Short mmCIF file of C-alpha atoms and ligand atoms in Angstrom, two decimals:
data_model
loop_
_atom_site.label_atom_id
_atom_site.label_comp_id
_atom_site.label_asym_id
_atom_site.label_seq_id
_atom_site.Cartn_x
_atom_site.Cartn_y
_atom_site.Cartn_z
CA UNK A 20 -103.12 -1.91 -34.29
CA UNK A 21 -103.83 1.70 -33.44
CA UNK A 22 -100.36 3.16 -32.91
CA UNK A 23 -100.51 6.52 -31.15
CA UNK A 24 -104.28 6.36 -31.02
CA UNK A 25 -104.54 7.02 -27.29
CA UNK A 26 -101.86 9.66 -26.85
CA UNK A 27 -103.76 12.89 -26.43
CA UNK A 28 -100.69 14.79 -25.16
CA UNK A 29 -100.34 12.88 -21.84
CA UNK A 30 -97.61 10.39 -22.50
CA UNK A 31 -96.62 8.29 -19.48
CA UNK A 32 -92.88 7.53 -19.41
CA UNK A 33 -92.19 3.82 -18.79
CA UNK A 34 -89.38 3.84 -16.21
CA UNK A 35 -89.35 0.32 -14.79
CA UNK A 36 -86.17 -0.48 -16.72
CA UNK A 37 -83.42 2.14 -16.65
CA UNK A 38 -79.80 2.44 -17.73
CA UNK A 39 -78.78 1.09 -14.31
CA UNK A 40 -81.05 -1.94 -14.28
CA UNK A 41 -79.33 -5.30 -13.79
CA UNK A 42 -80.41 -8.48 -15.56
CA UNK A 43 -81.37 -11.93 -14.27
CA UNK A 44 -83.21 -14.62 -16.20
CA UNK A 45 -84.30 -18.15 -16.90
CA UNK A 46 -82.98 -20.55 -19.51
CA UNK A 47 -84.88 -23.66 -20.56
CA UNK A 48 -87.12 -24.98 -23.29
CA UNK A 49 -90.03 -24.41 -23.06
CA UNK A 50 -90.15 -21.40 -20.73
CA UNK A 51 -93.55 -19.95 -21.62
CA UNK A 52 -95.37 -21.68 -18.73
CA UNK A 53 -92.97 -20.40 -16.07
CA UNK A 54 -94.13 -18.10 -13.27
CA UNK A 55 -90.50 -17.23 -12.42
CA UNK A 56 -90.50 -13.90 -14.35
CA UNK A 57 -93.56 -12.73 -12.40
CA UNK A 58 -92.13 -14.04 -9.14
CA UNK A 59 -88.70 -12.43 -9.44
CA UNK A 60 -89.91 -9.14 -10.90
CA UNK A 61 -92.47 -8.90 -8.08
CA UNK A 62 -89.78 -9.55 -5.45
CA UNK A 63 -87.55 -6.85 -7.02
CA UNK A 64 -90.42 -4.40 -6.97
CA UNK A 65 -91.11 -4.95 -3.28
CA UNK A 66 -87.51 -5.11 -2.04
CA UNK A 67 -86.57 -2.12 -4.22
CA UNK A 68 -83.79 -3.75 -6.26
CA UNK A 69 -83.34 -2.46 -9.82
CA UNK A 70 -83.19 -5.86 -11.52
CA UNK A 71 -85.16 -7.27 -14.44
CA UNK A 72 -85.81 -11.00 -14.87
CA UNK A 73 -86.39 -12.28 -18.41
CA UNK A 74 -87.15 -15.78 -19.80
CA UNK A 75 -84.83 -17.12 -22.54
CA UNK A 76 -85.93 -20.08 -24.63
CA UNK A 77 -82.69 -21.79 -25.60
CA UNK A 78 -82.26 -24.59 -28.15
CA UNK A 79 -80.07 -27.52 -27.05
CA UNK A 80 -77.39 -26.76 -29.65
CA UNK A 81 -77.14 -23.18 -28.37
CA UNK A 82 -76.83 -23.87 -24.64
CA UNK A 83 -73.06 -23.23 -24.45
CA UNK A 84 -73.33 -20.06 -26.55
CA UNK A 85 -76.24 -18.85 -24.42
CA UNK A 86 -74.22 -19.31 -21.22
CA UNK A 87 -71.20 -17.53 -22.74
CA UNK A 88 -73.48 -14.70 -23.85
CA UNK A 89 -75.06 -14.31 -20.42
CA UNK A 90 -71.56 -14.13 -18.89
CA UNK A 91 -70.47 -11.60 -21.51
CA UNK A 92 -73.33 -9.25 -20.71
CA UNK A 93 -72.56 -9.57 -16.99
CA UNK A 94 -75.88 -11.09 -15.93
CA UNK A 95 -76.41 -11.19 -12.14
CA UNK A 96 -77.57 -14.79 -12.30
CA UNK A 97 -80.07 -17.10 -13.88
CA UNK A 98 -82.35 -20.05 -13.24
CA UNK A 99 -82.18 -23.22 -15.27
CA UNK A 100 -85.22 -25.33 -16.03
CA UNK A 101 -86.13 -28.45 -18.01
CA UNK A 102 -84.30 -29.90 -19.95
CA UNK A 103 -80.96 -28.34 -18.94
CA UNK A 104 -80.61 -28.77 -15.16
CA UNK A 105 -78.00 -31.50 -15.61
CA UNK A 106 -76.34 -30.39 -18.85
CA UNK A 107 -75.74 -26.87 -17.57
CA UNK A 108 -73.29 -28.21 -14.97
CA UNK A 109 -70.49 -28.61 -17.51
CA UNK A 110 -70.56 -24.89 -18.27
CA UNK A 111 -70.44 -23.85 -14.60
CA UNK A 112 -67.09 -22.98 -12.99
CA UNK A 113 -67.94 -24.13 -9.45
CA UNK A 114 -70.92 -26.36 -8.66
CA UNK A 115 -71.91 -26.58 -4.98
CA UNK A 116 -71.28 -29.89 -3.20
CA UNK A 117 -75.04 -30.41 -2.87
CA UNK A 118 -75.66 -29.70 -6.57
CA UNK A 119 -72.95 -32.22 -7.51
CA UNK A 120 -74.61 -34.93 -5.38
CA UNK A 121 -78.04 -33.99 -6.73
CA UNK A 122 -76.71 -34.01 -10.29
CA UNK A 123 -78.66 -30.85 -11.12
CA UNK A 124 -78.32 -27.07 -10.99
CA UNK A 125 -81.34 -24.77 -11.12
CA UNK A 126 -79.68 -21.53 -9.98
CA UNK A 127 -76.50 -19.91 -11.29
CA UNK A 128 -74.75 -16.84 -9.87
CA UNK A 129 -72.25 -14.83 -11.87
CA UNK A 130 -69.45 -13.33 -9.80
CA UNK A 131 -67.02 -11.37 -11.97
CA UNK A 132 -67.31 -13.79 -14.88
CA UNK A 133 -67.14 -16.96 -12.78
CA UNK A 134 -70.33 -19.01 -12.63
CA UNK A 135 -71.43 -20.72 -9.40
CA UNK A 136 -74.12 -23.45 -9.57
CA UNK A 137 -76.67 -24.28 -6.87
CA UNK A 138 -79.76 -26.41 -6.45
CA UNK A 139 -82.55 -24.55 -4.65
CA UNK A 140 -85.33 -27.03 -5.59
CA UNK A 141 -84.47 -29.34 -2.70
CA UNK A 142 -84.00 -26.42 -0.29
CA UNK A 143 -87.43 -25.14 -1.37
CA UNK A 144 -88.94 -28.58 -0.84
CA UNK A 145 -87.52 -28.88 2.69
CA UNK A 146 -88.71 -25.44 3.73
CA UNK A 147 -92.22 -25.97 2.37
CA UNK A 148 -92.40 -29.42 3.99
CA UNK A 149 -91.24 -28.21 7.40
CA UNK A 150 -93.56 -25.21 7.41
CA UNK A 151 -96.64 -27.11 6.34
CA UNK A 152 -96.00 -30.40 8.15
CA UNK A 153 -94.69 -28.77 11.32
CA UNK A 154 -91.90 -31.36 11.51
CA UNK A 155 -88.63 -32.26 9.80
CA UNK A 156 -86.92 -35.43 8.53
CA UNK A 157 -84.75 -36.43 11.45
CA UNK A 158 -84.99 -40.22 12.04
CA UNK A 159 -88.07 -40.38 9.79
CA UNK A 160 -88.74 -43.16 7.31
CA UNK A 161 -89.21 -41.52 3.90
CA UNK A 162 -90.79 -43.21 0.86
CA UNK A 163 -89.91 -41.52 -2.43
CA UNK A 164 -92.00 -42.47 -5.47
CA UNK A 165 -90.08 -41.85 -8.71
CA UNK A 166 -86.36 -41.74 -9.40
CA UNK A 167 -85.87 -38.79 -11.74
CA UNK A 168 -84.08 -35.49 -11.16
CA UNK A 169 -86.46 -34.28 -8.46
CA UNK A 170 -86.31 -37.59 -6.57
CA UNK A 171 -82.50 -37.50 -6.57
CA UNK A 172 -82.42 -33.94 -5.21
CA UNK A 173 -84.98 -34.77 -2.51
CA UNK A 174 -83.25 -38.05 -1.57
CA UNK A 175 -79.90 -36.29 -1.12
CA UNK A 176 -81.43 -33.42 0.83
CA UNK A 177 -83.61 -35.53 3.16
CA UNK A 178 -80.59 -37.77 3.87
CA UNK A 179 -78.59 -34.63 4.74
CA UNK A 180 -81.49 -33.56 6.96
CA UNK A 181 -81.07 -36.76 9.00
CA UNK A 182 -83.74 -39.12 7.59
CA UNK A 183 -83.58 -42.55 9.29
CA UNK A 184 -84.44 -44.61 6.18
CA UNK A 185 -85.20 -43.71 2.56
CA UNK A 186 -87.11 -46.13 0.33
CA UNK A 187 -87.12 -45.25 -3.37
CA UNK A 188 -89.88 -46.83 -5.47
CA UNK A 189 -89.62 -46.58 -9.25
CA UNK A 190 -90.84 -48.57 -12.26
CA UNK A 191 -87.28 -48.47 -13.66
CA UNK A 192 -85.46 -50.06 -10.76
CA UNK A 193 -81.98 -49.17 -12.14
CA UNK A 194 -82.65 -45.46 -11.67
CA UNK A 195 -83.80 -46.02 -8.08
CA UNK A 196 -80.68 -48.11 -7.40
CA UNK A 197 -78.46 -45.33 -8.79
CA UNK A 198 -79.93 -42.79 -6.37
CA UNK A 199 -79.67 -45.25 -3.47
CA UNK A 200 -75.96 -45.72 -4.28
CA UNK A 201 -75.37 -41.96 -4.33
CA UNK A 202 -77.00 -41.53 -0.92
CA UNK A 203 -75.42 -44.64 0.62
CA UNK A 204 -71.91 -43.91 -0.66
CA UNK A 205 -71.84 -40.17 0.05
CA UNK A 206 -74.14 -39.39 2.97
CA UNK A 207 -75.38 -42.34 5.06
CA UNK A 208 -76.17 -46.01 4.35
CA UNK A 209 -79.93 -45.58 4.76
CA UNK A 210 -81.35 -45.96 1.28
CA UNK A 211 -83.04 -48.93 -0.48
CA UNK A 212 -84.59 -49.24 -3.94
CA UNK A 213 -87.73 -51.15 -4.96
CA UNK A 214 -89.88 -51.59 -8.02
CA UNK A 215 -93.61 -51.01 -7.37
CA UNK A 216 -94.42 -54.75 -6.99
CA UNK A 217 -91.59 -55.37 -4.53
CA UNK A 218 -92.52 -52.25 -2.59
CA UNK A 219 -96.11 -53.37 -2.19
CA UNK A 220 -95.11 -56.92 -1.23
CA UNK A 221 -92.67 -55.58 1.38
CA UNK A 222 -95.29 -53.18 2.83
CA UNK A 223 -93.03 -50.21 2.10
CA UNK A 224 -95.90 -47.73 1.75
CA UNK A 225 -97.17 -48.47 5.26
CA UNK A 226 -93.64 -48.32 6.74
CA UNK A 227 -93.10 -44.69 5.72
CA UNK A 228 -93.69 -41.76 8.06
CA UNK A 229 -93.48 -39.49 5.00
CA UNK A 230 -94.54 -40.46 1.47
CA UNK A 231 -93.46 -38.19 -1.41
CA UNK A 232 -94.58 -38.36 -5.03
CA UNK A 233 -91.90 -37.05 -7.41
CA UNK A 234 -93.43 -38.42 -10.65
CA UNK A 235 -95.62 -36.33 -12.98
CA UNK A 236 -98.50 -38.82 -12.53
CA UNK A 237 -101.69 -36.92 -11.67
CA UNK A 238 -100.52 -33.60 -13.09
CA UNK A 239 -102.99 -31.58 -15.20
CA UNK A 240 -104.51 -32.69 -17.58
CA UNK A 241 -104.04 -36.33 -16.43
CA UNK A 242 -105.78 -35.66 -13.14
CA UNK A 243 -107.26 -39.18 -12.80
CA UNK A 244 -103.82 -40.78 -12.53
CA UNK A 245 -101.99 -41.62 -9.32
CA UNK A 246 -98.42 -42.82 -8.74
CA UNK A 247 -99.74 -45.64 -6.51
CA UNK A 248 -102.30 -48.36 -7.17
CA UNK A 249 -105.71 -48.24 -5.50
CA UNK A 250 -104.64 -51.24 -3.38
CA UNK A 251 -102.11 -49.02 -1.56
CA UNK A 252 -103.66 -47.57 1.59
CA UNK A 253 -102.22 -44.95 3.91
CA UNK A 254 -102.79 -44.38 7.62
CA UNK A 255 -103.52 -41.17 9.48
CA UNK A 256 -100.05 -41.00 11.09
CA UNK A 257 -98.45 -40.49 7.65
CA UNK A 258 -97.61 -37.19 5.97
CA UNK A 259 -98.10 -37.30 2.19
CA UNK A 260 -96.41 -34.76 -0.14
CA UNK A 261 -96.88 -34.34 -3.89
CA UNK A 262 -94.38 -32.17 -5.81
CA UNK A 263 -97.20 -31.43 -8.28
CA UNK A 264 -99.08 -28.16 -7.66
CA UNK A 265 -101.49 -28.27 -10.61
CA UNK A 266 -104.09 -29.45 -9.69
CA UNK A 267 -103.90 -28.19 -6.14
CA UNK A 268 -105.17 -31.56 -4.89
CA UNK A 269 -104.01 -34.50 -7.02
CA UNK A 270 -105.79 -37.86 -6.88
CA UNK A 271 -102.80 -39.09 -4.82
CA UNK A 272 -103.35 -36.35 -2.22
CA UNK A 273 -107.14 -36.73 -2.27
CA UNK A 274 -106.82 -40.49 -1.61
CA UNK A 275 -104.32 -39.88 1.20
CA UNK A 276 -106.60 -37.25 2.72
CA UNK A 277 -109.44 -39.80 2.79
CA UNK A 278 -107.15 -42.02 4.91
CA UNK A 279 -106.72 -39.12 7.35
CA UNK A 280 -103.18 -38.15 6.29
CA UNK A 281 -101.76 -34.65 6.44
CA UNK A 282 -101.27 -33.69 2.77
CA UNK A 283 -99.06 -31.04 1.13
CA UNK A 284 -98.68 -30.06 -2.54
CA UNK A 285 -95.66 -28.67 -4.43
CA UNK A 286 -96.74 -25.01 -4.47
CA UNK A 287 -94.56 -24.00 -1.51
CA UNK A 288 -91.58 -25.77 -3.08
CA UNK A 289 -92.07 -23.80 -6.29
CA UNK A 290 -92.15 -20.43 -4.52
CA UNK A 291 -89.35 -21.15 -2.05
CA UNK A 292 -86.90 -22.39 -4.70
CA UNK A 293 -87.36 -18.97 -6.34
CA UNK A 294 -86.96 -17.07 -3.09
CA UNK A 295 -83.70 -18.90 -2.32
CA UNK A 296 -82.42 -18.18 -5.85
CA UNK A 297 -83.19 -14.48 -5.42
CA UNK A 298 -81.37 -14.41 -2.09
CA UNK A 299 -78.31 -16.12 -3.66
CA UNK A 300 -78.13 -13.56 -6.48
CA UNK A 301 -78.67 -10.42 -4.43
CA UNK A 302 -77.45 -11.35 -0.94
CA UNK A 303 -80.70 -9.83 0.36
CA UNK A 304 -82.78 -11.85 2.83
CA UNK A 305 -86.44 -11.58 1.80
CA UNK A 306 -88.39 -10.50 4.90
CA UNK A 307 -90.81 -13.10 6.28
CA UNK A 308 -93.74 -10.70 5.91
CA UNK A 309 -93.03 -10.31 2.19
CA UNK A 310 -92.62 -14.09 1.78
CA UNK A 311 -96.12 -14.60 3.23
CA UNK A 312 -97.58 -11.98 0.87
CA UNK A 313 -95.86 -13.61 -2.11
CA UNK A 314 -97.25 -17.04 -1.17
CA UNK A 315 -100.74 -15.56 -0.88
CA UNK A 316 -100.61 -13.61 -4.16
CA UNK A 317 -99.12 -16.43 -6.24
CA UNK A 318 -101.46 -19.00 -4.73
CA UNK A 319 -104.30 -16.88 -6.12
CA UNK A 320 -102.86 -16.57 -9.64
CA UNK A 321 -102.17 -20.30 -9.84
CA UNK A 322 -105.80 -21.18 -9.05
P1 NAP B 195 -87.96 -36.78 -14.47
O1 NAP B 195 -86.52 -36.60 -14.17
O2 NAP B 195 -88.39 -36.98 -15.87
O3 NAP B 195 -88.45 -38.07 -13.61
C1 NAP B 195 -89.77 -38.52 -13.68
C2 NAP B 195 -89.95 -39.76 -12.81
O4 NAP B 195 -91.33 -40.13 -12.88
C3 NAP B 195 -89.13 -40.97 -13.25
O5 NAP B 195 -88.74 -41.71 -12.14
C4 NAP B 195 -90.14 -41.76 -14.08
O6 NAP B 195 -89.94 -43.16 -14.05
C5 NAP B 195 -91.43 -41.47 -13.34
N1 NAP B 195 -92.55 -41.60 -14.25
C6 NAP B 195 -92.88 -40.78 -15.28
N2 NAP B 195 -93.98 -41.25 -15.92
C7 NAP B 195 -94.34 -42.39 -15.27
C8 NAP B 195 -95.39 -43.34 -15.47
N3 NAP B 195 -96.29 -43.19 -16.44
N4 NAP B 195 -95.47 -44.39 -14.62
C9 NAP B 195 -94.56 -44.56 -13.63
N5 NAP B 195 -93.54 -43.70 -13.41
C10 NAP B 195 -93.44 -42.63 -14.22
O7 NAP B 195 -88.83 -35.58 -13.92
P2 NAP B 195 -88.48 -34.54 -12.75
O8 NAP B 195 -87.70 -33.41 -13.32
O9 NAP B 195 -87.94 -35.27 -11.58
O10 NAP B 195 -89.93 -33.94 -12.42
C11 NAP B 195 -90.91 -34.76 -11.82
C12 NAP B 195 -92.11 -33.92 -11.40
O11 NAP B 195 -91.73 -32.99 -10.41
C13 NAP B 195 -92.75 -33.11 -12.53
O12 NAP B 195 -94.15 -33.27 -12.41
C14 NAP B 195 -92.34 -31.68 -12.21
O13 NAP B 195 -93.28 -30.75 -12.69
C15 NAP B 195 -92.30 -31.73 -10.70
N6 NAP B 195 -91.47 -30.68 -10.09
C16 NAP B 195 -92.06 -29.80 -9.23
C17 NAP B 195 -91.30 -28.80 -8.64
C18 NAP B 195 -91.95 -27.81 -7.71
O14 NAP B 195 -91.36 -26.74 -7.49
N7 NAP B 195 -93.08 -28.10 -7.13
C19 NAP B 195 -89.93 -28.70 -8.91
C20 NAP B 195 -89.34 -29.64 -9.78
C21 NAP B 195 -90.13 -30.63 -10.38
P3 NAP B 195 -88.81 -43.88 -14.95
O15 NAP B 195 -87.51 -43.63 -14.25
O16 NAP B 195 -89.23 -45.31 -14.92
O17 NAP B 195 -88.89 -43.25 -16.31
#
């Protein structure tokens, strides 16, 4: 280390953070892979809001203390990532109705010491789907592969968006049944659960207008994996979405593309969940022109 080696009498004052700067952040474990600090600090720079976004790696035993600490220092708000999206809910004063149905919070706003919990993952998914597919979910048959946290949020949201049927396919059928019950008992009786064998036998994959992978199968470095068997074929009227964004084109999407399907990856979902979180914290609507620039810039850094 060469401390002071490049001074030469022309010191540049670092003024990005001042005495008036507000704080936002991310809690999770791990957090090192996250692009959220770059995303939120870039948005602040371009909308001119004096707010700094910092990642906090929090151990499970310290989650409650971390939340109390963030409240005590009057944080504007924070994101929550794996593995705390569910657990965080018990430390939140008011969880939104959607977040309660989804069983997960990824965005928290602090208003005068009261914490409000939201789920912007599903909102981000819907916006990215609608923009890239050029259509919505109304009366559509939706096949969801996987029954974890992301599947639950997407099932609830697509049901709220007016989906005609939702078929959930998961290797652990009990988890798929749980999500189907939540949708059927709270939104509309449109949801059925299948294990992969039953789904194939019942021709579920060809019934769907929209097929969505919510499992990590095919994510880097396991790029040769797919959430469906090779025997499953799609048709060109179907829209196929993968929540994975690394690689840009998973095996699942590449196979669907070969069948002539419109395919979409999870990059838009990732960016839009962040944009919605930022808007919740600040009350500022991010201009469309800036949103497009953000998508372009972050698409390049994720390549
Ligand atoms: P999760 O709660 O752990 O659920 C994972 C699901 O995948 C479960 O249904 C699990 O089945 C299934 N699964 C996992 N490994 C499998 C295997 N080898 N064979 C068959 N099924 C398998 O995870 P999550 O939080 O929902 O996240 C899922 C994916 O979404 C991750 O890749 C994550 O990175 C991605 N994601 C993307 C965004 C975005 O912004 N684009 C946002 C959130 C999440 P069982 O129930 O049988 O265990």
